[in-house]
Amino acid sequence: MFKPMMAQETSQQLLSLKRWRKSTFWVMLIGYIGYYLCRKNISAAFPLMMDVFGYSKSELGLIALYSEIAYAAGKFINGPLADRFGGKRFFLLGMVGAVLCNFAFSFGGSLPYFIIVWCVCRYFLSMGWGGLSKVIGNWYEPENNGTVMGLISINFQFGGVCATLLAGLIVAQGGTWQDLFIYPPLALIVILIWSALASKDNPQEVVPGTDFGRSKVKGKAPILSRETKDEGENSLWQNVLLLLKLPIFLKLLVFSFLTTFLRSVFFFWTPTFLIDLGMGTSNAIFKSALFPFLGALGTILLGWYSDRYAKNGDRAKMMWVMLCGLLLSLLTISWGVKETWNPSTIAILLGFSGFFLLGPYSMSSGCLALDIAGEKAVGSCTGLIDGLGYMGGALAVWCAGKLADMLGWSEVFLFLSLFTLFSIIAAFLMSLEFQTLAKKMKLSDTT
């Protein structure tokens, strides 16, 4: 089930491996924050573009819609390719493409141009998470998946905070919408150079033949290996077919579709929503950072808790419990909008929504992907999870803009409450699947 140690590392080699693992962890953490500087800026730019070009929410929703589709397509393609050609290579290539596309976006002046350039940008951005998951899977033991991926997943929450605060600062200083696509890529160029120099794709690049980062604990083999009895090297698409045979993975795909639908609405529309409630532009951008900030706390808590207290590896139980908190938050926001509560109060409720949503959301393509696929097929696994998820995201961002134009924001949050209920059901079914897998393992251990 596990590959034996090929050689015992010397103390000097072990020290070198630990140093490179720590350095690579920080590259994946900070590097993906850099991704968000050149991704989250679009939501801050929407209100400014509405003023300059006179676009409606539905028209801006087309940028979000088509770019989410491009992002989903990129996930399907680039996830398996990261398994084949190396995670670090794709991680760095995505940065290069994002920088170039952000600069190109700042020269635009028509809706078709914005749609095309942002679609290309999102395709490059789709390389990041699959590459990151592949690299982290190479360096860390499976028994630490929850803690490590819980910590690493704060990059897209905290990345959202950093990107939002940077955008708010640019706008507060009198910056134009073009400036939102000039200064962030300049910061990403610096991160790109450091990332290339301070990381390794896997431990074998440091000490050839080492088993550093592989589990020695019985029962910690990935679900894919246990359930398919697969221990060999597979082609690009064999891993995909094997994953699709797993019932728990199919349920995870549904869960990803639903939670990405929810997250994408917040991602694109939070600043615009708060401005519609009466906040000033820069204040709305700053306050929208509460959603990813509290989301980062929820992600760390869930990862740490599930590593230590989840029985039978069942991380899904705590996921559906947290989503119940999201359901309550969304219903309260809908009521608060109807009752014209203070926008700052609504912003706090948005922060609680981030706390309850982003932890379960990050589990799907984070530690659950590693639990299911292991380091060998995690790129393919995250590609499928996020690919289908962002198809839901594409539908969400357009629907939310259209619904807000037609009926108002209160109804948008009622609509999101319904999707949250479906997400709770999907997580509950995953929890039952974990219990079934645990019973099968116990039976196999006694025979």
CSV table of C-alpha atoms in Angstrom, one decimal:
chain,number,residue,atom,x,y,z
A,1,MET,CA,0.0,0.0,0.0
A,2,PHE,CA,2.9,2.3,0.8
A,3,LYS,CA,6.3,2.6,-0.9
A,4,PRO,CA,9.1,1.5,1.4
A,5,MET,CA,11.9,3.8,2.4
A,6,MET,CA,14.5,3.8,-0.4
A,7,ALA,CA,17.2,5.3,1.7
A,8,GLN,CA,17.6,6.8,5.2
A,9,GLU,CA,18.3,10.5,5.0
A,10,THR,CA,21.4,11.8,6.7
A,11,SER,CA,20.8,14.5,9.4
A,12,GLN,CA,22.0,17.1,7.0
A,13,GLN,CA,19.7,16.0,4.2
A,14,LEU,CA,16.7,15.8,6.7
A,15,LEU,CA,17.5,19.4,7.8
A,16,SER,CA,17.6,20.5,4.1
A,17,LEU,CA,14.3,18.8,3.4
A,18,LYS,CA,12.6,20.4,6.3
A,19,ARG,CA,13.9,23.8,5.3
A,20,TRP,CA,12.7,23.4,1.7
A,21,ARG,CA,9.3,22.2,2.9
A,22,LYS,CA,8.9,25.2,5.1
A,23,SER,CA,10.0,27.6,2.3
A,24,THR,CA,7.7,25.8,-0.3
A,25,PHE,CA,4.8,26.1,2.1
A,26,TRP,CA,5.3,29.9,2.4
A,27,VAL,CA,5.6,30.2,-1.4
A,28,MET,CA,2.3,28.4,-1.9
A,29,LEU,CA,0.6,30.4,0.8
A,30,ILE,CA,1.9,33.9,-0.2
A,31,GLY,CA,2.0,33.1,-3.9
A,32,TYR,CA,-1.7,32.3,-4.0
A,33,ILE,CA,-2.4,35.5,-2.1
A,34,GLY,CA,-0.7,37.1,-5.1
A,35,TYR,CA,-3.1,35.3,-7.4
A,36,TYR,CA,-6.0,37.1,-5.7
A,37,LEU,CA,-4.4,40.5,-6.1
A,38,CYS,CA,-5.0,40.0,-9.8
A,39,ARG,CA,-8.4,38.3,-9.5
A,40,LYS,CA,-10.4,40.0,-6.7
A,41,ASN,CA,-9.7,43.5,-8.2
A,42,ILE,CA,-12.5,42.9,-10.7
A,43,SER,CA,-15.3,43.1,-8.0
A,44,ALA,CA,-13.8,46.4,-6.7
A,45,ALA,CA,-13.7,47.7,-10.3
A,46,PHE,CA,-17.4,46.9,-11.1
A,47,PRO,CA,-18.9,50.0,-9.3
A,48,LEU,CA,-16.4,52.3,-11.0
A,49,MET,CA,-17.0,50.7,-14.4
A,50,MET,CA,-20.7,51.2,-13.9
A,51,ASP,CA,-20.1,55.0,-13.4
A,52,VAL,CA,-17.7,55.4,-16.3
A,53,PHE,CA,-19.3,53.1,-18.9
A,54,GLY,CA,-22.9,53.1,-17.7
A,55,TYR,CA,-23.1,49.3,-17.5
A,56,SER,CA,-25.9,47.6,-15.7
A,57,LYS,CA,-25.4,44.8,-13.2
A,58,SER,CA,-26.6,42.4,-15.8
A,59,GLU,CA,-24.0,43.6,-18.3
A,60,LEU,CA,-21.2,43.4,-15.8
A,61,GLY,CA,-22.6,40.0,-14.9
A,62,LEU,CA,-21.6,38.8,-18.4
A,63,ILE,CA,-18.0,39.5,-17.6
A,64,ALA,CA,-18.4,37.4,-14.5
A,65,LEU,CA,-20.4,34.7,-16.2
A,66,TYR,CA,-18.1,34.0,-19.2
A,67,SER,CA,-14.9,34.4,-17.1
A,68,GLU,CA,-16.2,31.8,-14.6
A,69,ILE,CA,-16.9,29.4,-17.5
A,70,ALA,CA,-13.3,30.0,-18.7
A,71,TYR,CA,-12.0,29.4,-15.2
A,72,ALA,CA,-14.0,26.1,-14.9
A,73,ALA,CA,-12.7,24.9,-18.3
A,74,GLY,CA,-9.2,25.8,-17.1
A,75,LYS,CA,-9.7,23.7,-14.0
A,76,PHE,CA,-10.8,20.7,-16.0
A,77,ILE,CA,-7.8,21.0,-18.3
A,78,ASN,CA,-5.0,22.2,-16.0
A,79,GLY,CA,-5.7,20.0,-13.0
A,80,PRO,CA,-4.8,16.7,-14.7
A,81,LEU,CA,-1.9,18.5,-16.6
A,82,ALA,CA,-0.4,19.5,-13.2
A,83,ASP,CA,-0.4,15.9,-12.2
A,84,ARG,CA,1.5,15.1,-15.4
A,85,PHE,CA,3.9,18.0,-15.8
A,86,GLY,CA,4.5,19.2,-12.2
A,87,GLY,CA,2.6,21.5,-9.9
A,88,LYS,CA,5.3,24.3,-9.5
A,89,ARG,CA,5.5,24.8,-13.3
A,90,PHE,CA,1.8,25.4,-13.6
A,91,PHE,CA,1.7,27.6,-10.4
A,92,LEU,CA,4.3,30.0,-11.9
A,93,LEU,CA,2.8,30.0,-15.4
A,94,GLY,CA,-0.5,31.0,-14.0
A,95,MET,CA,1.1,34.1,-12.4
A,96,VAL,CA,2.8,35.1,-15.6
A,97,GLY,CA,-0.5,35.0,-17.5
A,98,ALA,CA,-2.4,36.8,-14.8
A,99,VAL,CA,0.1,39.7,-14.8
A,100,LEU,CA,-0.1,40.1,-18.6
A,101,CYS,CA,-3.9,39.9,-18.7
A,102,ASN,CA,-4.4,42.5,-15.9
A,103,PHE,CA,-2.2,45.0,-17.8
A,104,ALA,CA,-4.2,44.3,-21.0
A,105,PHE,CA,-7.5,44.8,-19.2
A,106,SER,CA,-6.5,48.3,-18.2
A,107,PHE,CA,-6.4,49.3,-21.9
A,108,GLY,CA,-10.0,48.2,-22.6
A,109,GLY,CA,-13.0,50.4,-23.5
A,110,SER,CA,-15.7,48.0,-24.6
A,111,LEU,CA,-17.7,45.2,-23.0
A,112,PRO,CA,-16.6,42.5,-25.5
A,113,TYR,CA,-12.9,43.4,-25.0
A,114,PHE,CA,-13.4,43.2,-21.2
A,115,ILE,CA,-15.1,39.8,-21.5
A,116,ILE,CA,-12.4,38.3,-23.7
A,117,VAL,CA,-9.4,39.5,-21.8
A,118,TRP,CA,-10.8,38.5,-18.4
A,119,CYS,CA,-11.7,35.1,-19.7
A,120,VAL,CA,-8.1,34.6,-20.8
A,121,CYS,CA,-7.0,35.9,-17.4
A,122,ARG,CA,-9.2,33.5,-15.5
A,123,TYR,CA,-7.9,30.6,-17.6
A,124,PHE,CA,-4.3,31.4,-16.4
A,125,LEU,CA,-5.6,31.9,-12.9
A,126,SER,CA,-7.1,28.4,-13.0
A,127,MET,CA,-3.6,26.9,-13.0
A,128,GLY,CA,-2.9,28.0,-9.4
A,129,TRP,CA,-4.8,25.7,-7.1
A,130,GLY,CA,-4.2,22.5,-8.9
A,131,GLY,CA,-0.5,23.3,-9.0
A,132,LEU,CA,-0.5,24.2,-5.3
A,133,SER,CA,-2.4,21.1,-4.3
A,134,LYS,CA,0.0,18.9,-6.2
A,135,VAL,CA,3.1,20.6,-4.6
A,136,ILE,CA,1.6,20.4,-1.0
A,137,GLY,CA,0.6,16.8,-1.5
A,138,ASN,CA,4.2,16.0,-2.5
A,139,TRP,CA,5.6,17.6,0.7
A,140,TYR,CA,3.2,16.6,3.5
A,141,GLU,CA,2.0,13.4,5.1
A,142,PRO,CA,-1.8,12.5,4.6
A,143,GLU,CA,-2.4,12.5,8.3
A,144,ASN,CA,-1.8,16.2,8.4
A,145,ASN,CA,-4.1,17.1,5.4
A,146,GLY,CA,-6.7,18.9,7.5
A,147,THR,CA,-4.3,21.1,9.4
A,148,VAL,CA,-1.9,21.8,6.4
A,149,MET,CA,-4.7,22.5,3.9
A,150,GLY,CA,-6.7,24.4,6.5
A,151,LEU,CA,-3.7,26.7,6.9
A,152,ILE,CA,-2.8,26.9,3.2
A,153,SER,CA,-6.4,27.6,2.3
A,154,ILE,CA,-6.4,30.9,4.2
A,155,ASN,CA,-4.4,32.1,1.2
A,156,PHE,CA,-7.6,32.6,-0.9
A,157,GLN,CA,-9.5,34.0,2.1
A,158,PHE,CA,-6.6,36.2,3.2
A,159,GLY,CA,-5.8,36.9,-0.5
A,160,GLY,CA,-9.3,38.2,-0.8
A,161,VAL,CA,-8.7,40.5,2.2
A,162,CYS,CA,-5.4,41.8,0.9
A,163,ALA,CA,-6.8,42.3,-2.6
A,164,THR,CA,-9.9,44.1,-1.3
A,165,LEU,CA,-7.8,46.3,1.0
A,166,LEU,CA,-5.4,47.2,-1.7
A,167,ALA,CA,-8.2,48.0,-4.1
A,168,GLY,CA,-9.9,50.1,-1.4
A,169,LEU,CA,-6.7,52.0,-0.8
A,170,ILE,CA,-6.3,52.7,-4.5
A,171,VAL,CA,-9.8,54.0,-4.8
A,172,ALA,CA,-9.5,56.0,-1.6
A,173,GLN,CA,-6.4,57.7,-3.0
A,174,GLY,CA,-8.4,58.8,-6.1
A,175,GLY,CA,-7.4,55.9,-8.3
A,176,THR,CA,-9.3,55.1,-11.5
A,177,TRP,CA,-10.7,51.7,-12.5
A,178,GLN,CA,-7.6,51.3,-14.7
A,179,ASP,CA,-5.3,51.6,-11.7
A,180,LEU,CA,-7.0,48.6,-10.1
A,181,PHE,CA,-5.4,46.5,-13.0
A,182,ILE,CA,-2.0,48.2,-12.9
A,183,TYR,CA,-0.7,48.2,-9.3
A,184,PRO,CA,-1.8,44.7,-8.3
A,185,PRO,CA,0.1,42.9,-11.2
A,186,LEU,CA,3.2,45.0,-10.3
A,187,ALA,CA,3.0,43.4,-6.8
A,188,LEU,CA,2.5,40.0,-8.3
A,189,ILE,CA,5.7,40.3,-10.4
A,190,VAL,CA,7.7,40.5,-7.2
A,191,ILE,CA,5.9,37.5,-5.7
A,192,LEU,CA,6.5,35.5,-8.9
A,193,ILE,CA,10.3,36.0,-8.8
A,194,TRP,CA,10.5,35.0,-5.2
A,195,SER,CA,8.2,32.0,-5.8
A,196,ALA,CA,10.4,30.7,-8.5
A,197,LEU,CA,13.5,30.9,-6.3
A,198,ALA,CA,12.2,29.8,-3.0
A,199,SER,CA,10.3,26.5,-3.7
A,200,LYS,CA,10.8,23.0,-4.9
A,201,ASP,CA,8.2,20.8,-6.7
A,202,ASN,CA,8.8,17.8,-4.5
A,203,PRO,CA,11.3,16.4,-1.9
A,204,GLN,CA,13.0,14.3,-4.6
A,205,GLU,CA,14.4,17.5,-6.1
A,206,VAL,CA,16.3,18.0,-2.8
A,207,VAL,CA,17.2,14.4,-2.0
A,208,PRO,CA,16.7,11.9,-4.8
A,209,GLY,CA,14.9,8.7,-3.8
A,210,THR,CA,13.6,10.0,-0.5
A,211,ASP,CA,10.2,9.0,1.0
A,212,PHE,CA,10.0,12.3,2.9
A,213,GLY,CA,6.4,13.5,3.1
A,214,ARG,CA,4.8,10.0,2.6
A,215,SER,CA,2.7,8.5,5.4
A,216,LYS,CA,4.0,5.6,7.5
A,217,VAL,CA,0.7,5.3,9.4
A,218,LYS,CA,-1.6,2.4,8.6
A,219,GLY,CA,-5.0,3.3,7.3
A,220,LYS,CA,-3.9,6.7,5.9
A,221,ALA,CA,-3.8,5.6,2.3
A,222,PRO,CA,-5.9,7.8,0.0
A,223,ILE,CA,-9.5,6.6,-0.6
A,224,LEU,CA,-8.7,6.2,-4.3
A,225,SER,CA,-6.0,3.7,-3.6
A,226,ARG,CA,-8.0,1.7,-1.0
A,227,GLU,CA,-11.2,1.5,-3.0
A,228,THR,CA,-9.8,0.8,-6.5
A,229,LYS,CA,-6.8,-1.2,-5.3
A,230,ASP,CA,-4.8,1.0,-7.5
A,231,GLU,CA,-1.1,1.3,-6.8
A,232,GLY,CA,0.5,1.8,-10.2
A,233,GLU,CA,1.2,4.8,-12.5
A,234,ASN,CA,-1.8,5.8,-14.6
A,235,SER,CA,-2.3,7.8,-17.7
A,236,LEU,CA,-3.8,11.3,-17.5
A,237,TRP,CA,-7.4,10.2,-17.9
A,238,GLN,CA,-7.2,6.9,-16.0
A,239,ASN,CA,-7.0,8.8,-12.7
A,240,VAL,CA,-10.1,10.8,-13.8
A,241,LEU,CA,-12.1,7.6,-14.6
A,242,LEU,CA,-11.0,6.0,-11.3
A,243,LEU,CA,-12.2,9.0,-9.3
A,244,LEU,CA,-15.5,9.0,-11.0
A,245,LYS,CA,-16.1,5.5,-9.8
A,246,LEU,CA,-16.1,6.6,-6.2
A,247,PRO,CA,-19.5,7.4,-4.7
A,248,ILE,CA,-18.0,9.8,-2.2
A,249,PHE,CA,-16.3,11.7,-4.9
A,250,LEU,CA,-19.5,12.1,-6.9
A,251,LYS,CA,-21.2,13.5,-3.8
A,252,LEU,CA,-18.2,15.9,-3.4
A,253,LEU,CA,-18.7,17.2,-6.9
A,254,VAL,CA,-22.3,18.1,-6.1
A,255,PHE,CA,-21.2,19.8,-2.9
A,256,SER,CA,-18.5,21.8,-4.8
A,257,PHE,CA,-21.1,23.0,-7.4
A,258,LEU,CA,-23.4,24.3,-4.7
A,259,THR,CA,-20.8,25.9,-2.4
A,260,THR,CA,-18.9,27.5,-5.3
A,261,PHE,CA,-22.3,28.9,-6.5
A,262,LEU,CA,-22.7,30.6,-3.1
A,263,ARG,CA,-19.1,31.8,-2.8
A,264,SER,CA,-19.0,33.3,-6.3
A,265,VAL,CA,-22.0,35.6,-5.6
A,266,PHE,CA,-20.2,37.0,-2.6
A,267,PHE,CA,-16.9,37.2,-4.5
A,268,PHE,CA,-18.2,39.3,-7.3
A,269,TRP,CA,-21.1,41.3,-5.8
A,270,THR,CA,-20.4,42.2,-2.2
A,271,PRO,CA,-19.0,45.7,-2.8
A,272,THR,CA,-21.8,46.5,-5.3
A,273,PHE,CA,-24.4,45.2,-2.8
A,274,LEU,CA,-23.1,47.4,0.0
A,275,ILE,CA,-23.0,50.4,-2.2
A,276,ASP,CA,-26.6,49.8,-3.2
A,277,LEU,CA,-27.4,49.8,0.5
A,278,GLY,CA,-26.0,53.3,0.8
A,279,MET,CA,-22.3,52.9,1.6
A,280,GLY,CA,-19.6,55.0,-0.1
A,281,THR,CA,-17.5,53.2,-2.7
A,282,SER,CA,-14.2,52.9,-0.8
A,283,ASN,CA,-16.0,52.1,2.5
A,284,ALA,CA,-18.0,49.4,0.8
A,285,ILE,CA,-14.8,47.9,-0.7
A,286,PHE,CA,-13.1,47.9,2.8
A,287,LYS,CA,-16.1,46.5,4.6
A,288,SER,CA,-16.4,43.7,2.1
A,289,ALA,CA,-13.1,42.4,3.4
A,290,LEU,CA,-15.0,41.1,6.5
A,291,PHE,CA,-16.3,38.2,4.4
A,292,PRO,CA,-12.9,36.6,3.5
A,293,PHE,CA,-11.3,37.7,6.8
A,294,LEU,CA,-13.7,35.7,9.0
A,295,GLY,CA,-13.8,33.0,6.3
A,296,ALA,CA,-10.0,32.5,6.9
A,297,LEU,CA,-10.7,32.0,10.7
A,298,GLY,CA,-13.4,29.5,9.9
A,299,THR,CA,-11.1,27.6,7.5
A,300,ILE,CA,-8.3,27.2,10.0
A,301,LEU,CA,-10.7,26.1,12.8
A,302,LEU,CA,-12.4,23.5,10.6
A,303,GLY,CA,-9.1,22.1,9.3
A,304,TRP,CA,-7.6,21.8,12.8
A,305,TYR,CA,-10.7,20.4,14.3
A,306,SER,CA,-11.2,17.8,11.6
A,307,ASP,CA,-7.7,16.5,11.9
A,308,ARG,CA,-8.0,16.0,15.7
A,309,TYR,CA,-11.7,15.1,16.4
A,310,ALA,CA,-13.3,13.9,13.2
A,311,LYS,CA,-14.2,10.2,13.8
A,312,ASN,CA,-13.4,7.8,10.9
A,313,GLY,CA,-12.0,10.7,8.9
A,314,ASP,CA,-15.5,12.2,8.6
A,315,ARG,CA,-14.7,15.9,8.0
A,316,ALA,CA,-18.2,16.3,6.4
A,317,LYS,CA,-20.1,16.2,9.7
A,318,MET,CA,-18.6,19.5,10.9
A,319,MET,CA,-19.1,20.9,7.4
A,320,TRP,CA,-22.8,20.5,7.4
A,321,VAL,CA,-23.0,21.9,10.9
A,322,MET,CA,-21.2,25.1,9.9
A,323,LEU,CA,-23.4,25.4,6.8
A,324,CYS,CA,-26.5,25.5,9.1
A,325,GLY,CA,-24.9,28.7,10.6
A,326,LEU,CA,-24.6,30.1,7.0
A,327,LEU,CA,-28.3,29.4,6.4
A,328,LEU,CA,-29.2,31.4,9.5
A,329,SER,CA,-26.9,34.3,8.4
A,330,LEU,CA,-28.4,34.5,4.9
A,331,LEU,CA,-32.0,34.5,6.1
A,332,THR,CA,-31.1,37.3,8.6
A,333,ILE,CA,-29.4,39.4,5.8
A,334,SER,CA,-32.5,39.0,3.6
A,335,TRP,CA,-34.7,40.2,6.5
A,336,GLY,CA,-32.3,43.0,7.3
A,337,VAL,CA,-32.3,44.3,3.8
A,338,LYS,CA,-36.1,44.4,3.7
A,339,GLU,CA,-36.2,46.2,7.1
A,340,THR,CA,-33.5,48.7,5.9
A,341,TRP,CA,-31.0,47.9,8.6
A,342,ASN,CA,-27.8,49.9,8.9
A,343,PRO,CA,-25.4,48.8,6.1
A,344,SER,CA,-22.6,48.3,8.7
A,345,THR,CA,-24.8,45.7,10.5
A,346,ILE,CA,-25.3,43.9,7.2
A,347,ALA,CA,-21.6,43.9,6.5
A,348,ILE,CA,-21.0,42.2,9.9
A,349,LEU,CA,-23.6,39.5,8.9
A,350,LEU,CA,-21.7,39.1,5.6
A,351,GLY,CA,-18.6,38.4,7.7
A,352,PHE,CA,-20.4,35.7,9.6
A,353,SER,CA,-21.5,34.2,6.3
A,354,GLY,CA,-17.8,34.0,5.3
A,355,PHE,CA,-17.0,32.3,8.5
A,356,PHE,CA,-19.6,29.6,8.0
A,357,LEU,CA,-19.2,29.1,4.2
A,358,LEU,CA,-15.5,29.3,3.4
A,359,GLY,CA,-14.4,26.6,5.8
A,360,PRO,CA,-16.6,23.9,4.3
A,361,TYR,CA,-16.0,25.3,0.8
A,362,SER,CA,-12.2,25.1,1.1
A,363,MET,CA,-12.4,21.5,2.4
A,364,SER,CA,-13.7,20.3,-0.9
A,365,SER,CA,-10.7,21.0,-3.1
A,366,GLY,CA,-8.3,21.2,-0.1
A,367,CYS,CA,-7.8,18.4,2.4
A,368,LEU,CA,-10.8,16.3,1.1
A,369,ALA,CA,-9.1,16.2,-2.4
A,370,LEU,CA,-5.9,14.9,-0.8
A,371,ASP,CA,-7.8,12.5,1.4
A,372,ILE,CA,-9.5,11.0,-1.6
A,373,ALA,CA,-6.8,11.2,-4.3
A,374,GLY,CA,-3.5,11.5,-2.5
A,375,GLU,CA,-0.5,13.3,-4.0
A,376,LYS,CA,-0.5,11.1,-7.2
A,377,ALA,CA,-3.9,12.3,-8.5
A,378,VAL,CA,-4.7,15.4,-6.5
A,379,GLY,CA,-4.3,17.7,-9.5
A,380,SER,CA,-7.0,15.7,-11.4
A,381,CYS,CA,-9.2,15.6,-8.3
A,382,THR,CA,-9.1,19.3,-7.7
A,383,GLY,CA,-9.5,20.0,-11.4
A,384,LEU,CA,-12.8,18.1,-11.5
A,385,ILE,CA,-14.0,19.5,-8.2
A,386,ASP,CA,-13.3,23.1,-9.0
A,387,GLY,CA,-14.2,22.7,-12.7
A,388,LEU,CA,-17.7,21.6,-11.9
A,389,GLY,CA,-17.8,24.0,-9.0
A,390,TYR,CA,-17.1,27.0,-11.1
A,391,MET,CA,-19.7,26.0,-13.6
A,392,GLY,CA,-22.0,26.6,-10.7
A,393,GLY,CA,-20.2,29.9,-10.0
A,394,ALA,CA,-20.7,31.0,-13.6
A,395,LEU,CA,-24.4,30.5,-13.3
A,396,ALA,CA,-24.4,32.2,-9.9
A,397,VAL,CA,-22.8,35.5,-10.8
A,398,TRP,CA,-25.1,36.2,-13.7
A,399,CYS,CA,-28.2,35.0,-11.9
A,400,ALA,CA,-27.4,37.2,-8.9
A,401,GLY,CA,-26.9,40.3,-11.0
A,402,LYS,CA,-30.1,39.7,-13.0
A,403,LEU,CA,-32.1,38.9,-9.9
A,404,ALA,CA,-30.8,42.0,-8.1
A,405,ASP,CA,-31.8,44.1,-11.1
A,406,MET,CA,-35.3,42.6,-11.3
A,407,LEU,CA,-36.3,41.9,-7.7
A,408,GLY,CA,-33.8,43.4,-5.3
A,409,TRP,CA,-31.1,42.1,-3.0
A,410,SER,CA,-33.4,40.7,-0.3
A,411,GLU,CA,-34.7,38.1,-2.8
A,412,VAL,CA,-31.1,37.3,-3.9
A,413,PHE,CA,-30.3,36.2,-0.3
A,414,LEU,CA,-33.4,34.1,-0.1
A,415,PHE,CA,-32.3,32.4,-3.3
A,416,LEU,CA,-28.9,31.8,-1.7
A,417,SER,CA,-30.6,30.3,1.4
A,418,LEU,CA,-32.2,27.6,-0.8
A,419,PHE,CA,-28.8,26.7,-2.3
A,420,THR,CA,-27.4,26.5,1.3
A,421,LEU,CA,-30.0,24.0,2.3
A,422,PHE,CA,-29.0,21.8,-0.7
A,423,SER,CA,-25.4,22.2,0.4
A,424,ILE,CA,-26.3,21.0,3.9
A,425,ILE,CA,-28.0,17.9,2.4
A,426,ALA,CA,-25.0,17.1,0.2
A,427,ALA,CA,-22.5,17.4,3.1
A,428,PHE,CA,-24.8,15.2,5.3
A,429,LEU,CA,-24.7,12.5,2.5
A,430,MET,CA,-20.9,12.7,2.4
A,431,SER,CA,-20.8,12.2,6.1
A,432,LEU,CA,-22.8,9.0,5.7
A,433,GLU,CA,-20.4,7.9,3.0
A,434,PHE,CA,-17.4,8.4,5.3
A,435,GLN,CA,-19.1,6.2,7.9
A,436,THR,CA,-19.7,3.5,5.2
A,437,LEU,CA,-16.0,3.6,4.2
A,438,ALA,CA,-14.9,3.3,7.8
A,439,LYS,CA,-17.1,0.2,8.3
A,440,LYS,CA,-15.6,-1.4,5.2
A,441,MET,CA,-12.0,-0.7,6.5
A,442,LYS,CA,-12.8,-2.3,9.8
A,443,LEU,CA,-14.2,-5.4,8.1
A,444,SER,CA,-11.1,-5.7,5.9
A,445,ASP,CA,-8.8,-5.4,8.9
A,446,THR,CA,-10.5,-8.3,10.7
A,447,THR,CA,-10.4,-10.6,7.7
